[in-house]
Short mmCIF file of C-alpha atoms in Angstrom, two decimals:
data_model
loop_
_atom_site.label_atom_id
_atom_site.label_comp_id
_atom_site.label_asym_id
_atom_site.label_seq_id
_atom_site.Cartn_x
_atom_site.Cartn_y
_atom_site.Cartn_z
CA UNK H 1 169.89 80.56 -75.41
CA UNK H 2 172.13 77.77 -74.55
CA UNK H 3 171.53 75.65 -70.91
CA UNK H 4 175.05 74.60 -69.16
CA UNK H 5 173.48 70.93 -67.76
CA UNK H 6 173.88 70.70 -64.28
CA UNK H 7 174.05 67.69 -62.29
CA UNK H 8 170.36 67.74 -61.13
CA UNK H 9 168.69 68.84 -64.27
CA UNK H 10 167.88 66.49 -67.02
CA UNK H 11 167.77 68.01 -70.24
CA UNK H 12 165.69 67.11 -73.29
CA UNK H 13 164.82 67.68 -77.07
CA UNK H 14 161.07 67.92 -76.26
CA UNK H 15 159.13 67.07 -73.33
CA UNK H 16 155.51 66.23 -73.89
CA UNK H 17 152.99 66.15 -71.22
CA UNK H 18 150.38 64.03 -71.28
CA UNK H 19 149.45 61.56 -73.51
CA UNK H 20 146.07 61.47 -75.07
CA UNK H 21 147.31 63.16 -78.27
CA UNK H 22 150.38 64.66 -77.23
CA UNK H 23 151.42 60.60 -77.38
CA UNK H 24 151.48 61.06 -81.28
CA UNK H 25 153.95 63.70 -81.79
CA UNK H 26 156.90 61.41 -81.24
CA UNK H 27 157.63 59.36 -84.67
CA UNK H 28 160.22 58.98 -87.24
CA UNK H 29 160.30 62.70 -87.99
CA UNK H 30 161.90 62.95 -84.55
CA UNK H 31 163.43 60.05 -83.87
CA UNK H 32 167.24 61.68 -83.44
CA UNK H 33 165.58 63.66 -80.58
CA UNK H 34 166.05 62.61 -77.47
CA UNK H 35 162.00 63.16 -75.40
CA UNK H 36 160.49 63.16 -72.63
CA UNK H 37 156.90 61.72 -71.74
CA UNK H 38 155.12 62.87 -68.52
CA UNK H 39 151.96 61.09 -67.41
CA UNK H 40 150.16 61.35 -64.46
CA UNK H 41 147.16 59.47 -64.95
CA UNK H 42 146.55 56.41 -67.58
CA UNK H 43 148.38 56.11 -69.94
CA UNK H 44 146.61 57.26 -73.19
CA UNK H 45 144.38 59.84 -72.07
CA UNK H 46 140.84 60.65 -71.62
CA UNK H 47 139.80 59.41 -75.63
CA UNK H 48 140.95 55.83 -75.27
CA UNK H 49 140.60 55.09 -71.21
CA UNK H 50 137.43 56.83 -70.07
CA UNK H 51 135.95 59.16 -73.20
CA UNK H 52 134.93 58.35 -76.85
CA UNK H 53 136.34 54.86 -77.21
CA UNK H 54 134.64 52.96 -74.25
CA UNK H 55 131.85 54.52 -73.95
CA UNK H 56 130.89 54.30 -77.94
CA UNK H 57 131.39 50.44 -76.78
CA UNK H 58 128.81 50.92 -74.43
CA UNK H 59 126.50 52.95 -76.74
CA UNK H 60 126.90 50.17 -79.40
CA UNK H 61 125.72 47.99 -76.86
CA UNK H 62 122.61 50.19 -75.55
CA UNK H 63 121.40 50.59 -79.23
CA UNK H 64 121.16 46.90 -79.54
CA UNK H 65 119.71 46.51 -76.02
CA UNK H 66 116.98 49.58 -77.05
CA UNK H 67 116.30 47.87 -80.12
CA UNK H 68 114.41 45.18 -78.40
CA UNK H 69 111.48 47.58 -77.48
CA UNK H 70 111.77 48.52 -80.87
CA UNK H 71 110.82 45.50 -82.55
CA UNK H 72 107.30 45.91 -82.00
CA UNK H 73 106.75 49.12 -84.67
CA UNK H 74 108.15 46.64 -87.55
CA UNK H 75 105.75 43.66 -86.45
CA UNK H 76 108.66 41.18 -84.56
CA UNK H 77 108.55 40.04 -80.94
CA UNK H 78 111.78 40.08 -79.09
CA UNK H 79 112.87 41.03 -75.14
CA UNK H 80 115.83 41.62 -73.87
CA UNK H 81 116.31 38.95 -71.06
CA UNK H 82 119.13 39.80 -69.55
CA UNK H 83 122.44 42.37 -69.47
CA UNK H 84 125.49 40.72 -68.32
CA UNK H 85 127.55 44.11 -66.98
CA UNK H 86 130.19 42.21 -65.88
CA UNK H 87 130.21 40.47 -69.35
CA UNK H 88 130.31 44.20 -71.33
CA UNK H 89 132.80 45.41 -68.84
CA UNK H 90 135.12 42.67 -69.73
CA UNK H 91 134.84 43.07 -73.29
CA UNK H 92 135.16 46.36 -73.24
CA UNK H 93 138.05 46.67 -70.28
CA UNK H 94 139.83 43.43 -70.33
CA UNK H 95 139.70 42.32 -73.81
CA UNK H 96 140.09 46.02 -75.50
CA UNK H 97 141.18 48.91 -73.40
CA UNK H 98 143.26 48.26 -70.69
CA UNK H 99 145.57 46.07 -72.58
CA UNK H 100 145.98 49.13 -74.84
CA UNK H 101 146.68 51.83 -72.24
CA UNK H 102 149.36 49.11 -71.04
CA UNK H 103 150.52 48.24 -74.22
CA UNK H 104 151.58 52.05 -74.79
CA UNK H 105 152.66 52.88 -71.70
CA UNK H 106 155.17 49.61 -71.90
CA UNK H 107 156.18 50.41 -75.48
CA UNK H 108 157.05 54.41 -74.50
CA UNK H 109 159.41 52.91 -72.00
CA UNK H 110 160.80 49.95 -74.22
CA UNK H 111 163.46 48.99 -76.02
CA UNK H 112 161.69 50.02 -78.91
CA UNK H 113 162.21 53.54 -78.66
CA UNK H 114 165.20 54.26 -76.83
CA UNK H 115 164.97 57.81 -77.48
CA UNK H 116 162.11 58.27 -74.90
CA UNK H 117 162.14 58.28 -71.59
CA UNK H 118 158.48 57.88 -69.35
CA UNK H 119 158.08 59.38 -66.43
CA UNK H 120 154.37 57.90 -65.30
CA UNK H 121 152.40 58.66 -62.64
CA UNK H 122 153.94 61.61 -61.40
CA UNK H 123 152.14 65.31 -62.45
CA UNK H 124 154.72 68.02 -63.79
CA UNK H 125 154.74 71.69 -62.91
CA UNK H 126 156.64 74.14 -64.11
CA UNK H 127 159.24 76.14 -61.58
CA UNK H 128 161.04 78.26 -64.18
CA UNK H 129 161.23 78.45 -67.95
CA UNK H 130 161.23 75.18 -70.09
CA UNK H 131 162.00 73.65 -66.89
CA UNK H 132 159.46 71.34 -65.28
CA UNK H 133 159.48 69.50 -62.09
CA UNK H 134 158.33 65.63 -62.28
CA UNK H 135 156.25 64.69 -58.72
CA UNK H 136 158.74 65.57 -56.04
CA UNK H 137 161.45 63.90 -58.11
CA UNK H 138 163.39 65.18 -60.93
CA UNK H 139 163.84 68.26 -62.47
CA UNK H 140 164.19 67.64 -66.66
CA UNK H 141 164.41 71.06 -68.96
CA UNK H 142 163.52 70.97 -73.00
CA UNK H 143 164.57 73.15 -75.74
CA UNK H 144 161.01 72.27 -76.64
CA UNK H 145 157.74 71.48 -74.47
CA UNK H 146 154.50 70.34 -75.42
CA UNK H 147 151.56 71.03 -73.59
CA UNK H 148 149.16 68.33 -74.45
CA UNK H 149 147.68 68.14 -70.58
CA UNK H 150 143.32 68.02 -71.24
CA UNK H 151 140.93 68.57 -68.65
CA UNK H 152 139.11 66.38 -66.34
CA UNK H 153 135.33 66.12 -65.24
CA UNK H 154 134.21 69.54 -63.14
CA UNK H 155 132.15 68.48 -60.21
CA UNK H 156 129.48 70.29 -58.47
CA UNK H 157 130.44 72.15 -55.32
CA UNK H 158 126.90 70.46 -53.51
CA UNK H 159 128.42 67.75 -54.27
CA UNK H 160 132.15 67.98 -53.64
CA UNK H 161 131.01 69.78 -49.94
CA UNK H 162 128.30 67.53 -49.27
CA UNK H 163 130.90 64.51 -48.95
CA UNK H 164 128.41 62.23 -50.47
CA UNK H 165 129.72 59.37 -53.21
CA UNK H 166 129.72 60.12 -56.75
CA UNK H 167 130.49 59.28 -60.59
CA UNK H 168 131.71 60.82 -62.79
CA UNK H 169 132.92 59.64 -66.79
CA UNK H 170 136.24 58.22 -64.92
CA UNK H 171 134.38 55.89 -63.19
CA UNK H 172 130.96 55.11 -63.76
CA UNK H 173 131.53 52.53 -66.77
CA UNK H 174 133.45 50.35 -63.60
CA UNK H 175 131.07 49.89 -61.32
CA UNK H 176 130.85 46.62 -59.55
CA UNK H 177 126.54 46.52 -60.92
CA UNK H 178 124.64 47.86 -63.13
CA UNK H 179 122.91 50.19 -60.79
CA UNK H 180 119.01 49.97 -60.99
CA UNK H 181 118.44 53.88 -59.95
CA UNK H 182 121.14 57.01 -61.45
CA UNK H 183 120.66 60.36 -60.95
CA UNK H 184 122.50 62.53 -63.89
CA UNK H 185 123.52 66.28 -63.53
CA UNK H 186 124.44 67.69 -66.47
CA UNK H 187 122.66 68.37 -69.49
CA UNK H 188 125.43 68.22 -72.22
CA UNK H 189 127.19 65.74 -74.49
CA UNK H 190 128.79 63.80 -71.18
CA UNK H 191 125.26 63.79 -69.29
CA UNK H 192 123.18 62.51 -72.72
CA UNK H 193 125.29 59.70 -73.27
CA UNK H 194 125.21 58.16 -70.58
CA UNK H 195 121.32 58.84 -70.00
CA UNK H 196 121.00 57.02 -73.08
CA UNK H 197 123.42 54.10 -72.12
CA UNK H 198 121.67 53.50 -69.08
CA UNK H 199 118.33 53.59 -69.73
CA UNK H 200 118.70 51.29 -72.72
CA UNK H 201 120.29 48.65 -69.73
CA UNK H 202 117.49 48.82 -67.84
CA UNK H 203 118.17 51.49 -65.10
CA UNK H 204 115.84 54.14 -63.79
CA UNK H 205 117.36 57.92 -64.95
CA UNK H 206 116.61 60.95 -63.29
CA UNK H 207 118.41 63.77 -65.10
CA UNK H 208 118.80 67.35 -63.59
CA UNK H 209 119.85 69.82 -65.41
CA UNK H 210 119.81 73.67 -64.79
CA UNK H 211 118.50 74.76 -68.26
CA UNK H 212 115.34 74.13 -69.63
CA UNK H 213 117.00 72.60 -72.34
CA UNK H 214 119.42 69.46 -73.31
CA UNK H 215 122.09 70.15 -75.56
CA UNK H 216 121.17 73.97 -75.88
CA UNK H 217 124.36 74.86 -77.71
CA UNK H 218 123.24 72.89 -80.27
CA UNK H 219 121.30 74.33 -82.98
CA UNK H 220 117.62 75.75 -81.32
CA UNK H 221 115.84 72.58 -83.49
CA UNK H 222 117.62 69.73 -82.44
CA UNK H 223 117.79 71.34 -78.75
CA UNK H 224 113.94 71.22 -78.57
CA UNK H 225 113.76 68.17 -80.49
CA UNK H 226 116.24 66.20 -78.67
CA UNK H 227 114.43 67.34 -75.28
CA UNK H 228 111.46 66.59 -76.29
CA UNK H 229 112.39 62.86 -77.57
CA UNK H 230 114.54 62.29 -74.03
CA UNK H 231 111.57 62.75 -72.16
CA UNK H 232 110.03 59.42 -73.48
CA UNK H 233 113.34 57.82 -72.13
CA UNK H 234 114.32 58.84 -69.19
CA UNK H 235 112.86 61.06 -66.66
CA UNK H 236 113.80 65.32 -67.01
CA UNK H 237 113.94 67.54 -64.16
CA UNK H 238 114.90 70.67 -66.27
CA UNK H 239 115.01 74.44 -64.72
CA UNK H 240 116.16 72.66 -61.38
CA UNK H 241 119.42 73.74 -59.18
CA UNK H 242 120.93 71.25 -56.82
CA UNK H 243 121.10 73.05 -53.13
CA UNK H 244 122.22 69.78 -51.02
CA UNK H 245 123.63 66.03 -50.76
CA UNK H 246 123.51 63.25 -48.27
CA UNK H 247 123.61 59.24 -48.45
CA UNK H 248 120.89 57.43 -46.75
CA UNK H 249 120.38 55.19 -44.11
CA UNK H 250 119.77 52.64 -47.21
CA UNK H 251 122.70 53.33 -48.87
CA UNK H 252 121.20 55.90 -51.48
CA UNK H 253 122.33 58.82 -52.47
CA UNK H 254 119.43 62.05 -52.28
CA UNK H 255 119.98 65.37 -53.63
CA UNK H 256 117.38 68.54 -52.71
CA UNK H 257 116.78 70.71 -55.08
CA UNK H 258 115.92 74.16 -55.18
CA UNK H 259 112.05 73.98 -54.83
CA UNK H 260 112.78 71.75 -51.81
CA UNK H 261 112.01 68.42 -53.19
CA UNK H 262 114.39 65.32 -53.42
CA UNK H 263 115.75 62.71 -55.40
CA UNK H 264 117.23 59.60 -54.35
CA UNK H 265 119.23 56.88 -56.37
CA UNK H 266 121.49 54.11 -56.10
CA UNK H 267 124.28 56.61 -57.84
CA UNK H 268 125.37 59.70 -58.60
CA UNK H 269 126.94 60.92 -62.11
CA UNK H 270 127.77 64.11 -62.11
CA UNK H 271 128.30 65.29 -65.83
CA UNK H 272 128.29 69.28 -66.07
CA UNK H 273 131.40 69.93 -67.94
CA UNK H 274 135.16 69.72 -67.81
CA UNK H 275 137.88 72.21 -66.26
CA UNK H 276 140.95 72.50 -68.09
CA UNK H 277 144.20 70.74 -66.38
CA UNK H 278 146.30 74.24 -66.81
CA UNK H 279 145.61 75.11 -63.01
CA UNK H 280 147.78 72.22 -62.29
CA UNK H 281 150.96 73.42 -64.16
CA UNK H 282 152.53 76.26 -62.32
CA UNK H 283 152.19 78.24 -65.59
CA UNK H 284 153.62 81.60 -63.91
CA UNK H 285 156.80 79.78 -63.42
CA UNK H 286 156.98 78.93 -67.19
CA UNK H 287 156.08 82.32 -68.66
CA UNK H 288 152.50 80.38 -70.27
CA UNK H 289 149.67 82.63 -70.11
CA UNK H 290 145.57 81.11 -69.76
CA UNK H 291 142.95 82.61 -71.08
CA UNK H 292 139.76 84.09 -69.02
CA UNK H 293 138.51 80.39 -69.67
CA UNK H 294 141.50 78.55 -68.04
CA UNK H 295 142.91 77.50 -71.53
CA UNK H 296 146.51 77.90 -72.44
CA UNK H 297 146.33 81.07 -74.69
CA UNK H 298 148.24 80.19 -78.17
CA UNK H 299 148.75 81.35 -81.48
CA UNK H 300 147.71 79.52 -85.06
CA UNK H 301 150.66 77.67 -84.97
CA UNK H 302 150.80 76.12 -81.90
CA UNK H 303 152.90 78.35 -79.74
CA UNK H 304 152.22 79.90 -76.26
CA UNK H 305 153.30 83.26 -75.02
CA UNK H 306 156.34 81.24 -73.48
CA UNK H 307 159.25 80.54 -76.05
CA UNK H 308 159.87 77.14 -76.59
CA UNK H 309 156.73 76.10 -75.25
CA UNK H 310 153.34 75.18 -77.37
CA UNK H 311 149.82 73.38 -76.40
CA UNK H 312 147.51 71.19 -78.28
CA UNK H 313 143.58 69.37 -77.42
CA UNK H 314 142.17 70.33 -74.88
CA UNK H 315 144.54 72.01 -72.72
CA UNK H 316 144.46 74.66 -75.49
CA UNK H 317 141.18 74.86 -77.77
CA UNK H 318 137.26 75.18 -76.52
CA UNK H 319 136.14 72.65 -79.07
CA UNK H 320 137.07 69.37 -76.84
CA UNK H 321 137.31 67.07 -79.67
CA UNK H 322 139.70 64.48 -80.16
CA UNK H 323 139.86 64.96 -84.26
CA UNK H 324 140.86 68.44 -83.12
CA UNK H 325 143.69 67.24 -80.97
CA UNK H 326 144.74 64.84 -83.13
CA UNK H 327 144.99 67.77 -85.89
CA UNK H 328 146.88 69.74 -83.70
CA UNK H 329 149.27 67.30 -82.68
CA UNK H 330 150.11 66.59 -86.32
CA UNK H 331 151.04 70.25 -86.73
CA UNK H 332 153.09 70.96 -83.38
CA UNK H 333 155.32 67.80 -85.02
CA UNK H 334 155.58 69.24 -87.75
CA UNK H 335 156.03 72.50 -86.47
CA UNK H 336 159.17 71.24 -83.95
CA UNK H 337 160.95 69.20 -86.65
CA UNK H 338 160.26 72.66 -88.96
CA UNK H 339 160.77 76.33 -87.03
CA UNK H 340 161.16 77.63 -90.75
CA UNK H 341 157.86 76.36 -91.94
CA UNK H 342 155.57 76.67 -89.99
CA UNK H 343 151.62 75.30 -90.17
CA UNK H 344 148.67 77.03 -88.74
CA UNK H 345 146.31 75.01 -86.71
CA UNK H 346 142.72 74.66 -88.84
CA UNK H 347 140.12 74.96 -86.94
CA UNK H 348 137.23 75.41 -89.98
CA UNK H 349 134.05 73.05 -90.74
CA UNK H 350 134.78 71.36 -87.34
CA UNK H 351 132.27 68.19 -87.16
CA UNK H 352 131.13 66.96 -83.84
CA UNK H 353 128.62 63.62 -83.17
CA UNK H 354 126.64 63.22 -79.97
CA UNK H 355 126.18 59.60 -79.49
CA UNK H 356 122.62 60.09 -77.64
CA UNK H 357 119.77 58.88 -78.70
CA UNK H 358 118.83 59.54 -81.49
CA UNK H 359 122.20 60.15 -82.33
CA UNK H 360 123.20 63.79 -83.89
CA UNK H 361 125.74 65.17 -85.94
CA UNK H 362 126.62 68.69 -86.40
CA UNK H 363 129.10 71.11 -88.00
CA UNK H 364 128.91 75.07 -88.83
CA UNK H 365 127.01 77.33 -87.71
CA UNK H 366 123.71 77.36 -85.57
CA UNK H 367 120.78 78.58 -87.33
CA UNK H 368 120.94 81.70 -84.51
CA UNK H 369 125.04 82.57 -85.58
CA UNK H 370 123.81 82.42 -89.47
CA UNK H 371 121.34 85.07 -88.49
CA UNK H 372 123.14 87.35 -86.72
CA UNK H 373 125.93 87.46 -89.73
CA UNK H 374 123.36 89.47 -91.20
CA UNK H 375 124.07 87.13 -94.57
CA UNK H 376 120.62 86.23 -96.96
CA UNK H 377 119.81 82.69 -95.97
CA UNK H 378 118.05 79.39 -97.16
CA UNK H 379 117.32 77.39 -94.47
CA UNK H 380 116.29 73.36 -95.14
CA UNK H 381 114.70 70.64 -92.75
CA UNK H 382 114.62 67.29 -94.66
CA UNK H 383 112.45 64.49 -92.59
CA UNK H 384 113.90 60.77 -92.64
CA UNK H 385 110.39 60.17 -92.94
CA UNK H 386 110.46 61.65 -96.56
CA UNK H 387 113.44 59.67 -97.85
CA UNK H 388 112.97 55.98 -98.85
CA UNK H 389 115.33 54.52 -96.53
CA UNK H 390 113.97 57.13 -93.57
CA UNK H 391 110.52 55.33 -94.32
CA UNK H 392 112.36 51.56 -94.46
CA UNK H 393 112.99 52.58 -90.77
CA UNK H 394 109.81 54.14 -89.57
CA UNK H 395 111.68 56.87 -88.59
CA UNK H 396 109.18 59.85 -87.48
CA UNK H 397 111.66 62.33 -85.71
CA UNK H 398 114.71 62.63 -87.24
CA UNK H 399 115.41 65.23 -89.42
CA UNK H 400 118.19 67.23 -91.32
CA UNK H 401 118.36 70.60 -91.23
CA UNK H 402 121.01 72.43 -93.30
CA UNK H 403 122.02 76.32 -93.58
CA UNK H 404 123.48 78.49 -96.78
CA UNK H 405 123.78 81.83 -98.24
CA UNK H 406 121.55 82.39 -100.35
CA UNK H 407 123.62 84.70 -102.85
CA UNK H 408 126.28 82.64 -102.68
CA UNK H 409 125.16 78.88 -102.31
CA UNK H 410 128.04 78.63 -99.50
CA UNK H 411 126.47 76.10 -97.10
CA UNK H 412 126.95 77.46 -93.36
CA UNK H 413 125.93 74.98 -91.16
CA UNK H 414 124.55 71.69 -91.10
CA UNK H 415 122.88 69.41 -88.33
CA UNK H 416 121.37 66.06 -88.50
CA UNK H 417 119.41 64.55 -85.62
CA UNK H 418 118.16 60.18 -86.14
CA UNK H 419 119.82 57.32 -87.37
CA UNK H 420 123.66 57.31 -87.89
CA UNK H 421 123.40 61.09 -88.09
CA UNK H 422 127.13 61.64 -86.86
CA UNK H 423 128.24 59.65 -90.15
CA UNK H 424 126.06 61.62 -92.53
CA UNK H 425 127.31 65.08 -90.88
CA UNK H 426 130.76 64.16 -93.18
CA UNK H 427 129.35 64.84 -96.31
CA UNK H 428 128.20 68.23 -95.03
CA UNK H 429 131.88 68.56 -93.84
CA UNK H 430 133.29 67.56 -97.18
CA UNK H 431 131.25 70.57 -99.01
CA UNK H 432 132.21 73.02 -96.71
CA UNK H 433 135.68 72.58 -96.03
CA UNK H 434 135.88 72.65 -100.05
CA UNK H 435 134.03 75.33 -100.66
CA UNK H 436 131.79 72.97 -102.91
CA UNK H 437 128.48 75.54 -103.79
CA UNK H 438 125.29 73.63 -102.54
CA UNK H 439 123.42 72.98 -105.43
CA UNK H 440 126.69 71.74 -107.23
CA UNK H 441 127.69 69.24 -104.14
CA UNK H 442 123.78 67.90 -104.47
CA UNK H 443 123.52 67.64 -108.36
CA UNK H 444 126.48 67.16 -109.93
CA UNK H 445 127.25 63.57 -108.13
CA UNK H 446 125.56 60.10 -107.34
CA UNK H 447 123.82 59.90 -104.27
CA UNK H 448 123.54 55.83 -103.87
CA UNK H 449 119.29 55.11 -104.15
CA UNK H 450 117.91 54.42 -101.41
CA UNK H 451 120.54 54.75 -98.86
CA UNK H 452 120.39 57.02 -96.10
CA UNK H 453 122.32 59.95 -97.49
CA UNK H 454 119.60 60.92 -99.62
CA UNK H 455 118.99 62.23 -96.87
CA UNK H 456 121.34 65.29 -97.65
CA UNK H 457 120.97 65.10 -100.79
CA UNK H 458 117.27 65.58 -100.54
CA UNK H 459 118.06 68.62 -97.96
CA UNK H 460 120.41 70.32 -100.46
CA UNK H 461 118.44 70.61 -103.34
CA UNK H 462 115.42 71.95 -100.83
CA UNK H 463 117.66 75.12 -100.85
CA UNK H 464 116.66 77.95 -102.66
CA UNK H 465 119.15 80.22 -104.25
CA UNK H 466 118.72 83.81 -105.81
#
């Protein structure tokens, strides 16, 4: 179908919005095309400005400051005298971050590539198909559109109706001071990692968290491990629901809870999840249909129940993984530069690491999905304790714990729960995605004595096969 321009609508190749991954789609496989980037927030997205790559600064950071009390176990005195937030802030912010987000925002409107044009700061919305509207301004129209739009922190409606100040992963790395008291709802990835950022600095955590458990999509061991281990860090209030909010004469913020008792701190993170950004899109207009979970329903190759249009990340997975975007947005640019060869998205042997502490890494399937496949299993736990470089460490609660058929030596799922544990998870990866039998991947290669993958090897040949 062929557009007649008119004199108040811009039209485009492609029009990409946002630009966490959807910023890697344009490249020299579509440099003839003239595109569009919408923005409404920072430039870059959640990954770079306020998700993985900050905050892993900050973890870095905590691990040092937490190894201080750690000294001790291996007979060496040390104390950590003093955490300069302003000082991490600035490395982390000035030196690193910001100047990238401005970098790439300056470079998408530069000289550079003169087949872009930026509209930043302004949120688009469709108001008919392939036709978006930018802010109150301009009206541009693609022959393709890329949904690459992610999802931003849910809050809790106490919360939000309460009125009371709060934090959530947008804004609690810039505080002015490191606060000395932080309450932290949540009990997933988001809410862990910064429990175990703070607490390493020196400030009192209170965590709330609805379920009895942390992490308790994770597999059922490192759940209760992980719970159990978080205790001696921080302080737990699991099983609890939130009923109201209010600041204090003091300047506190106190929540009540369900059982009537309270809980005040200096600030309030509020960690329980993300919503998707589709409700902000005007998808009816568009012809895009969402999913019962609010994400942008598409098929393996990209494309959403509106012609022309596809979605990638967040806006259109459940997995919320950058590596997953990224993936995706290598096969939507692909997929526009070639409509008669078309990739599927993978979405197999999907890794994620949970920088906590300990730190975890996990891919496959949960010891509780094996077992309901109804397949024959072997089931592994390997201790760090039992593996020379595990002992090096005086490690006494991490463990491996890895999943196969036992017929066929296919390995299922793995997860890994101590030191570096979201680097060893890629050797787990590596087998499955190649279909590499267990016993095979464990014997019939070097595993480097005594580093810390012995570790899986150790855990693969604990397997036992029919």
């Amino acid at each position: 179908m062929t557009h007649h321009s008119t004199p108040d609508v811009e039209d485009y190749d492609i029009i990409i919005v946002g630009t966490g991954s959807g910023n890697t789609i344009p490249g020299p496989i579509n440099e003839d095309k003239k595109i569009a980037i919408v923005e409404k927030g920072t430039f870059g997205g959640t990954c770079i400005n306020v998700g993985c790559i900050p905050t892993k600064m900050f973890v870095h950071t905590a691990d040092v400051a937490r190894s201080f009390q750690d000294a001790e176990r291996l007979s060496i005195t040390g104390e950590l005298r003093d955490v300069d937030w302003k000082g991490i802030q600035q490395r982390v912010f000035g030196d690193r971050i910001d100047p990238i987000a401005e970098g790439g925002a300056a470079y998408r409107a530069g000289e550079e590539t003169p087949n872009i044009t930026l509209f930043h700061g302004e949120a688009a919305a469709f108001v008919a198909p392939r036709t978006l509207r930018i802010g109150d301004g301009p009206v541009i129209r693609g022959k393709d559109i890329v949904l690459a739009t992610g999802g931003r922190p849910r809050v809790h409606p106490v919360i939000a109706e309460s009125g009371v100040r709060y934090r959530t992963n947008e804004d609690i790395m810039r505080l002015d001071k490191l606060p000395e008291s932080l309450i932290i709802l949540g009990g997933g990835i988001v809410a862990v990692e910064f429990a175990g950022i703070f607490s390493a600095l020196g400030t009192k955590v209170t965590l709330i968290n609805r379920s009895d458990k942390l992490l308790r999509t994770t597999d059922q061991d490192v759940s209760e491990t992980f719970t159990e281990l978080a205790q001696e860090q921080w302080t737990n209030l699991l099983g609890y629901t939130l009923t109201a909010a209010r600041e204090t004469e003091d300047g506190n913020v106190e929540v009540t809870l369900h059982d009537g008792s309270t809980v005040a701190a200096q600030e309030v993170l509020v960690a329980l999840g993300r919503v998707n950004n589709s409700d902000t899109l005007n998808v009816e207009a568009g012809g895009v249909e969402i999913t019962d979970r609010g994400t942008i329903k598409v098929d393996e190759y990209g494309r959403t129940t509106a012609e022309g249009v596809w979605a990638l990340g967040d806006a259109a997975n459940e997995f919320e993984l950058k590596h997953v975007a990224n993936h995706e947005a290598k096969v939507v640019a692909h997929n526009l530069s070639h409509p008669n060869d078309l990739k599927k998205y993978n979405h197999e042997a999907i890794p994620s690491g949970i920088f906590t502490h300990p730190q975890i890494g996990t891919v496959g399937m949960t010891e509780r999905e094996a077992r309901e496949t109804g397949r024959p299993l072997t089931i592994k736990v390997q201790r760090y304790a039992d593996v020379a470089y595990g002992w090096a460490m005086e490690d006494s609660t991490g463990f491996c714990k890895v999943i196969a058929d036992r017929s066929t030596g296919e390995i299922l799922g793995a997860h890994v729960l101590g030191p570096e544990a979201s680097t060893l998870i890629q050797c787990f990866v590596t087998a499955m995605t190649f279909g590499i039998h267990a016993r095979d991947f464990a014997e019939k290669q070097y595993w480097p004595h005594p580093a810390l993958t012995e570790l899986v090897e150790n855990a693969l040949l604990g397997l036992e096969f029919d």
